[in-house]
Tab-separated table of C-alpha atoms in Angstrom:
chain	number	residue	atom	x	y	z
A	1	MET	CA	105.036	-91.371	3.078
A	2	TYR	CA	106.005	-92.395	-0.443
A	3	ILE	CA	107.124	-89.475	-2.596
A	4	PRO	CA	104.404	-89.982	-5.276
A	5	VAL	CA	101.683	-89.875	-2.604
A	6	LEU	CA	103.251	-86.758	-1.085
A	7	ILE	CA	103.420	-85.012	-4.461
A	8	LEU	CA	99.838	-85.921	-5.335
A	9	SER	CA	98.605	-84.688	-1.956
A	10	ILE	CA	100.369	-81.352	-2.432
A	11	PHE	CA	98.877	-80.857	-5.883
A	12	TRP	CA	95.458	-81.848	-4.576
A	13	THR	CA	95.838	-78.963	-2.121
A	14	ILE	CA	96.901	-76.559	-4.905
A	15	ARG	CA	93.861	-77.378	-7.002
A	16	ILE	CA	91.966	-74.732	-8.947
A	17	GLU	CA	88.630	-74.097	-7.246
A	18	ALA	CA	85.530	-73.423	-9.352
A	19	CYS	CA	82.665	-74.888	-11.357
A	20	SER	CA	83.543	-77.739	-13.687
A	21	GLY	CA	81.681	-77.059	-16.919
A	22	GLY	CA	82.228	-80.529	-18.343
A	23	SER	CA	80.741	-82.370	-15.363
A	24	GLY	CA	77.291	-80.864	-15.744
A	25	GLY	CA	77.295	-78.872	-12.542
A	26	CYS	CA	79.238	-77.004	-9.945
A	27	CYS	CA	81.807	-78.638	-7.725
A	28	LYS	CA	81.119	-77.613	-4.160
A	29	LYS	CA	84.103	-75.813	-2.674
A	30	SER	CA	85.325	-77.236	0.615
A	31	PRO	CA	84.900	-74.883	3.589
A	32	PRO	CA	88.160	-73.143	4.554
A	33	VAL	CA	90.107	-74.521	7.479
A	34	VAL	CA	89.960	-71.987	10.294
A	35	VAL	CA	93.016	-71.723	12.527
A	36	ASN	CA	92.358	-70.949	16.188
A	37	CYS	CA	94.368	-67.906	17.281
A	38	GLY	CA	93.490	-68.515	20.920
A	39	GLY	CA	91.261	-65.455	20.888
A	40	GLN	CA	91.796	-61.971	19.484
A	41	SER	CA	93.856	-61.014	22.555
A	42	GLN	CA	96.490	-63.604	21.594
A	43	CYS	CA	97.475	-61.622	18.485
A	44	GLN	CA	100.013	-58.848	18.953
A	45	GLN	CA	99.184	-55.197	18.457
A	46	GLY	CA	98.409	-54.355	14.841
A	47	TYR	CA	97.375	-57.951	14.083
A	48	GLY	CA	93.981	-59.623	13.868
A	49	CYS	CA	92.879	-63.259	13.902
A	50	GLY	CA	92.581	-64.358	10.284
A	51	GLN	CA	91.716	-67.625	8.581
A	52	TYR	CA	95.253	-68.988	8.909
A	53	GLY	CA	96.306	-67.366	12.199
A	54	CYS	CA	97.310	-63.891	13.363
A	55	ALA	CA	97.740	-61.590	10.361
A	56	ARG	CA	98.515	-57.912	9.906
A	57	ARG	CA	95.346	-55.819	10.142
A	58	LYS	CA	96.168	-53.909	6.945
A	59	ALA	CA	95.837	-57.193	5.087
A	60	PHE	CA	92.077	-57.240	5.497
A	61	GLY	CA	91.745	-54.111	3.327
A	62	GLY	CA	92.297	-56.294	0.254
A	63	LEU	CA	93.719	-55.499	-3.147
A	64	THR	CA	91.310	-53.364	-5.097
A	65	LYS	CA	93.062	-51.915	-8.154
A	66	ARG	CA	95.234	-53.099	-11.010
A	67	ILE	CA	98.378	-51.536	-12.428
A	68	ASP	CA	99.479	-53.259	-15.643
A	69	GLY	CA	97.366	-56.280	-14.728
A	70	VAL	CA	98.752	-56.644	-11.200
A	71	LEU	CA	96.481	-56.319	-8.189
A	72	VAL	CA	97.408	-53.533	-5.775
A	73	ASP	CA	95.596	-51.542	-3.107
A	74	ASP	CA	94.531	-47.899	-3.309
A	75	GLU	CA	97.586	-46.690	-1.388
A	76	LEU	CA	99.984	-48.377	-3.810
A	77	GLU	CA	98.109	-47.028	-6.815
A	78	GLU	CA	98.437	-43.517	-5.409
A	79	GLN	CA	102.189	-44.050	-4.922
A	80	ALA	CA	102.508	-45.248	-8.521
A	81	GLU	CA	100.670	-42.239	-9.919
A	82	LEU	CA	102.744	-39.830	-7.835
A	83	ALA	CA	105.965	-41.535	-8.888
A	84	ASP	CA	104.974	-41.356	-12.548
A	85	ALA	CA	104.052	-37.663	-12.269
A	86	SER	CA	107.269	-36.742	-10.480
A	87	SER	CA	109.375	-38.508	-13.126
A	88	ARG	CA	107.751	-36.419	-15.884
A	89	LEU	CA	108.619	-33.210	-14.015
A	90	ARG	CA	112.323	-34.045	-13.663
A	91	PRO	CA	114.928	-32.664	-16.091
A	92	GLU	CA	116.100	-35.389	-18.485
A	93	HIS	CA	119.670	-35.319	-17.162
A	94	VAL	CA	118.551	-36.158	-13.592
A	95	HIS	CA	118.326	-39.885	-12.824
A	96	ALA	CA	116.947	-39.957	-9.288
A	97	HIS	CA	116.300	-43.334	-7.676
A	98	ASN	CA	112.620	-43.666	-6.863
A	99	ILE	CA	112.103	-46.262	-4.171
A	100	SER	CA	108.308	-46.377	-4.513
A	101	THR	CA	108.470	-47.126	-8.233
A	102	ASP	CA	111.132	-49.797	-7.726
A	103	ARG	CA	108.966	-51.518	-5.146
A	104	LEU	CA	105.860	-51.383	-7.310
A	105	VAL	CA	107.550	-53.195	-10.181
A	106	ASN	CA	109.410	-55.689	-7.979
A	107	PRO	CA	107.786	-59.137	-8.425
A	108	ASN	CA	108.624	-60.223	-4.881
A	109	PHE	CA	107.144	-57.051	-3.372
A	110	ILE	CA	103.946	-57.539	-5.392
A	111	PHE	CA	103.839	-61.244	-4.465
A	112	ARG	CA	104.152	-60.457	-0.743
A	113	SER	CA	101.680	-57.548	-0.903
A	114	CYS	CA	99.066	-59.903	-2.328
A	115	CYS	CA	99.703	-62.437	0.465
A	116	GLU	CA	99.342	-59.712	3.092
A	117	ALA	CA	96.116	-58.503	1.489
A	118	ARG	CA	94.695	-62.030	1.590
A	119	GLY	CA	95.297	-62.242	5.344
A	120	LEU	CA	98.222	-64.677	5.466
A	121	PRO	CA	100.179	-64.766	8.749
A	122	ASP	CA	103.873	-63.887	9.026
A	123	ALA	CA	104.816	-67.583	8.997
A	124	CYS	CA	103.428	-67.783	5.447
A	125	LEU	CA	104.607	-64.374	4.255
A	126	SER	CA	108.190	-65.634	4.233
A	127	HIS	CA	107.140	-68.020	1.433
A	128	CYS	CA	105.647	-65.186	-0.636
A	129	HIS	CA	108.935	-64.687	-2.447
A	130	PHE	CA	110.010	-66.379	-5.659
A	131	ASN	CA	113.276	-67.555	-4.074
A	132	THR	CA	111.588	-69.259	-1.115
A	133	TYR	CA	108.394	-70.580	-2.721
A	134	THR	CA	109.928	-73.887	-3.791
A	135	ALA	CA	109.033	-77.560	-4.056
A	136	LYS	CA	110.958	-78.176	-0.819
A	137	THR	CA	108.856	-75.530	0.909
A	138	LEU	CA	105.710	-77.345	-0.227
A	139	GLU	CA	107.034	-80.615	1.197
A	140	ARG	CA	107.840	-79.008	4.563
A	141	MET	CA	104.387	-77.462	4.755
A	142	PHE	CA	102.682	-80.726	3.859
A	143	ASN	CA	104.692	-82.661	6.455
A	144	LYS	CA	103.839	-79.994	9.076
A	145	ARG	CA	107.507	-79.114	9.508
A	146	ASP	CA	106.725	-75.515	8.628
A	147	ARG	CA	104.805	-72.959	10.704
A	148	CYS	CA	102.722	-71.986	7.675
A	149	PRO	CA	99.713	-74.363	7.376
A	150	ILE	CA	99.383	-76.331	4.142
A	151	GLU	CA	95.819	-75.000	3.792
A	152	ALA	CA	97.319	-71.602	2.911
A	153	ILE	CA	99.063	-72.940	-0.194
A	154	ASN	CA	96.111	-72.066	-2.448
A	155	GLU	CA	96.441	-68.410	-1.455
A	156	ILE	CA	100.230	-68.407	-1.920
A	157	HIS	CA	100.022	-70.010	-5.370
A	158	TYR	CA	97.258	-67.609	-6.402
A	159	CYS	CA	99.365	-64.619	-5.334
A	160	ALA	CA	102.450	-65.957	-7.104
A	161	ALA	CA	100.400	-66.096	-10.305
A	162	GLN	CA	98.511	-62.865	-9.496
A	163	GLY	CA	95.221	-64.509	-10.469
A	164	ILE	CA	96.241	-64.522	-14.136
A	165	ASP	CA	96.135	-67.145	-16.898
A	166	HIS	CA	99.796	-68.026	-17.649
A	167	ARG	CA	99.132	-71.069	-19.822
A	168	GLN	CA	100.664	-69.618	-22.982
A	169	CYS	CA	103.958	-68.872	-21.215
A	170	CYS	CA	103.900	-72.202	-19.382
A	171	GLU	CA	103.401	-74.067	-22.639
A	172	SER	CA	106.435	-72.294	-24.104
A	173	ASN	CA	108.321	-73.160	-20.924
A	174	GLY	CA	107.708	-76.893	-21.281
A	175	VAL	CA	105.105	-77.199	-18.528
A	176	GLY	CA	102.796	-79.028	-20.914
A	177	ALA	CA	105.535	-81.367	-22.141
A	178	THR	CA	105.546	-83.808	-19.208
A	179	ALA	CA	104.044	-87.297	-19.176
A	180	ALA	CA	100.865	-85.632	-17.902
A	181	GLY	CA	100.516	-83.782	-21.185
A	182	THR	CA	98.645	-80.501	-20.997
A	183	LYS	CA	97.150	-81.272	-17.576
A	184	CYS	CA	99.897	-79.390	-15.739
A	185	LEU	CA	98.843	-76.193	-17.495
A	186	ALA	CA	95.840	-76.108	-15.150
A	187	PHE	CA	98.166	-74.933	-12.362
A	188	CYS	CA	99.277	-72.037	-14.568
A	189	ASP	CA	95.738	-70.725	-14.932
A	190	GLN	CA	95.035	-68.990	-11.644
A	191	ARG	CA	92.043	-66.930	-12.696
A	192	PRO	CA	89.436	-66.885	-9.899
A	193	ASN	CA	86.690	-69.487	-9.686
A	194	ARG	CA	88.217	-72.403	-11.531
A	195	PHE	CA	88.261	-76.048	-10.480
A	196	THR	CA	90.346	-78.997	-11.624
A	197	PRO	CA	89.992	-82.325	-9.793
A	198	VAL	CA	93.458	-83.811	-9.320
A	199	ASP	CA	94.418	-87.480	-9.547
A	200	ALA	CA	97.581	-89.572	-9.966
A	201	SER	CA	97.951	-88.500	-13.596
A	202	TYR	CA	99.110	-85.078	-12.335
A	203	LEU	CA	102.227	-86.439	-10.593
A	204	PRO	CA	104.640	-85.315	-13.376
A	205	CYS	CA	103.570	-81.693	-12.778
A	206	TYR	CA	105.860	-81.572	-9.759
A	207	GLU	CA	108.835	-81.744	-12.148
A	208	VAL	CA	107.872	-78.452	-13.836
A	209	PHE	CA	107.039	-76.418	-10.731
A	210	GLU	CA	110.013	-74.099	-11.313
A	211	GLY	CA	108.915	-73.592	-14.918
A	212	MET	CA	105.519	-72.398	-13.709
A	213	LYS	CA	107.150	-70.020	-11.239
A	214	GLU	CA	109.369	-68.570	-13.939
A	215	CYS	CA	106.288	-67.602	-15.936
A	216	PHE	CA	104.647	-66.067	-12.877
A	217	TYR	CA	107.773	-64.033	-12.124
A	218	TYR	CA	108.322	-62.638	-15.609
A	219	GLU	CA	104.646	-61.834	-16.124
A	220	ILE	CA	104.719	-59.586	-13.042
A	221	LYS	CA	108.069	-58.096	-13.998
C-alpha cells in the first residue's frame, strides 16, 4: 500500500464522530466493530468480553468524575481527596512520597486508566502511553501487524486527549501550519460527539502527530 493511502486510511479511522452542523443534518455514526471473544468462557478470570476483545471487568465501570478537567472514576477521586487531606495534616518539614498522588497526576497513568474504563483489551492498553502511542504504532495496527485492532484507535486517541479541546495548544505547536492549513486542528478537538469527514487534504496531518500528542500530554500534566 502506498504511504499516502495508508496515512489517509489511518486518519479516516481517527475521525471525530458527531453531527456536522454545516451539512444540514447529522452524519450517521457507523456501528462499532464487535470482536468475537469466542464466548465469555474464553476470557480469563477477572475479564469480560468487550467490544474489542477480552477486557478487565473493572473497565466497564467507566470514568465518572473529573479532577482538574481529567476524567477519573469514583475510587480515584476518593484517593485524591484522601491524599490532599493527609498532605495538609503533615508538618511542613516532612516531605513524604505519596504514591497515590503521583499516580493521579501522571499523564500515562491517566491515559491508561481511561483506556481501561472504555473497555480496551490488554493488547491495546500497551499503546495507552505517550511513549508507545506513535505514528509507527498506528501503521502496525492498520496493517494488522499488531494485536490491538485498528477499530480501537478512536478510543485510544480520545483517551490521549481526555475528551478535551486542545486546538489552542495545537495551533501554538504548529499543528495548523501544515499544507492542510487548520484542518489538522480537528484531531486536537476530542470533545464528545463531533464529526469531521476526512479526505486526501488531511494527509499532511500525519507530519504533526507528535505535536498533537505533546499538547495532550502537557494538558493532563
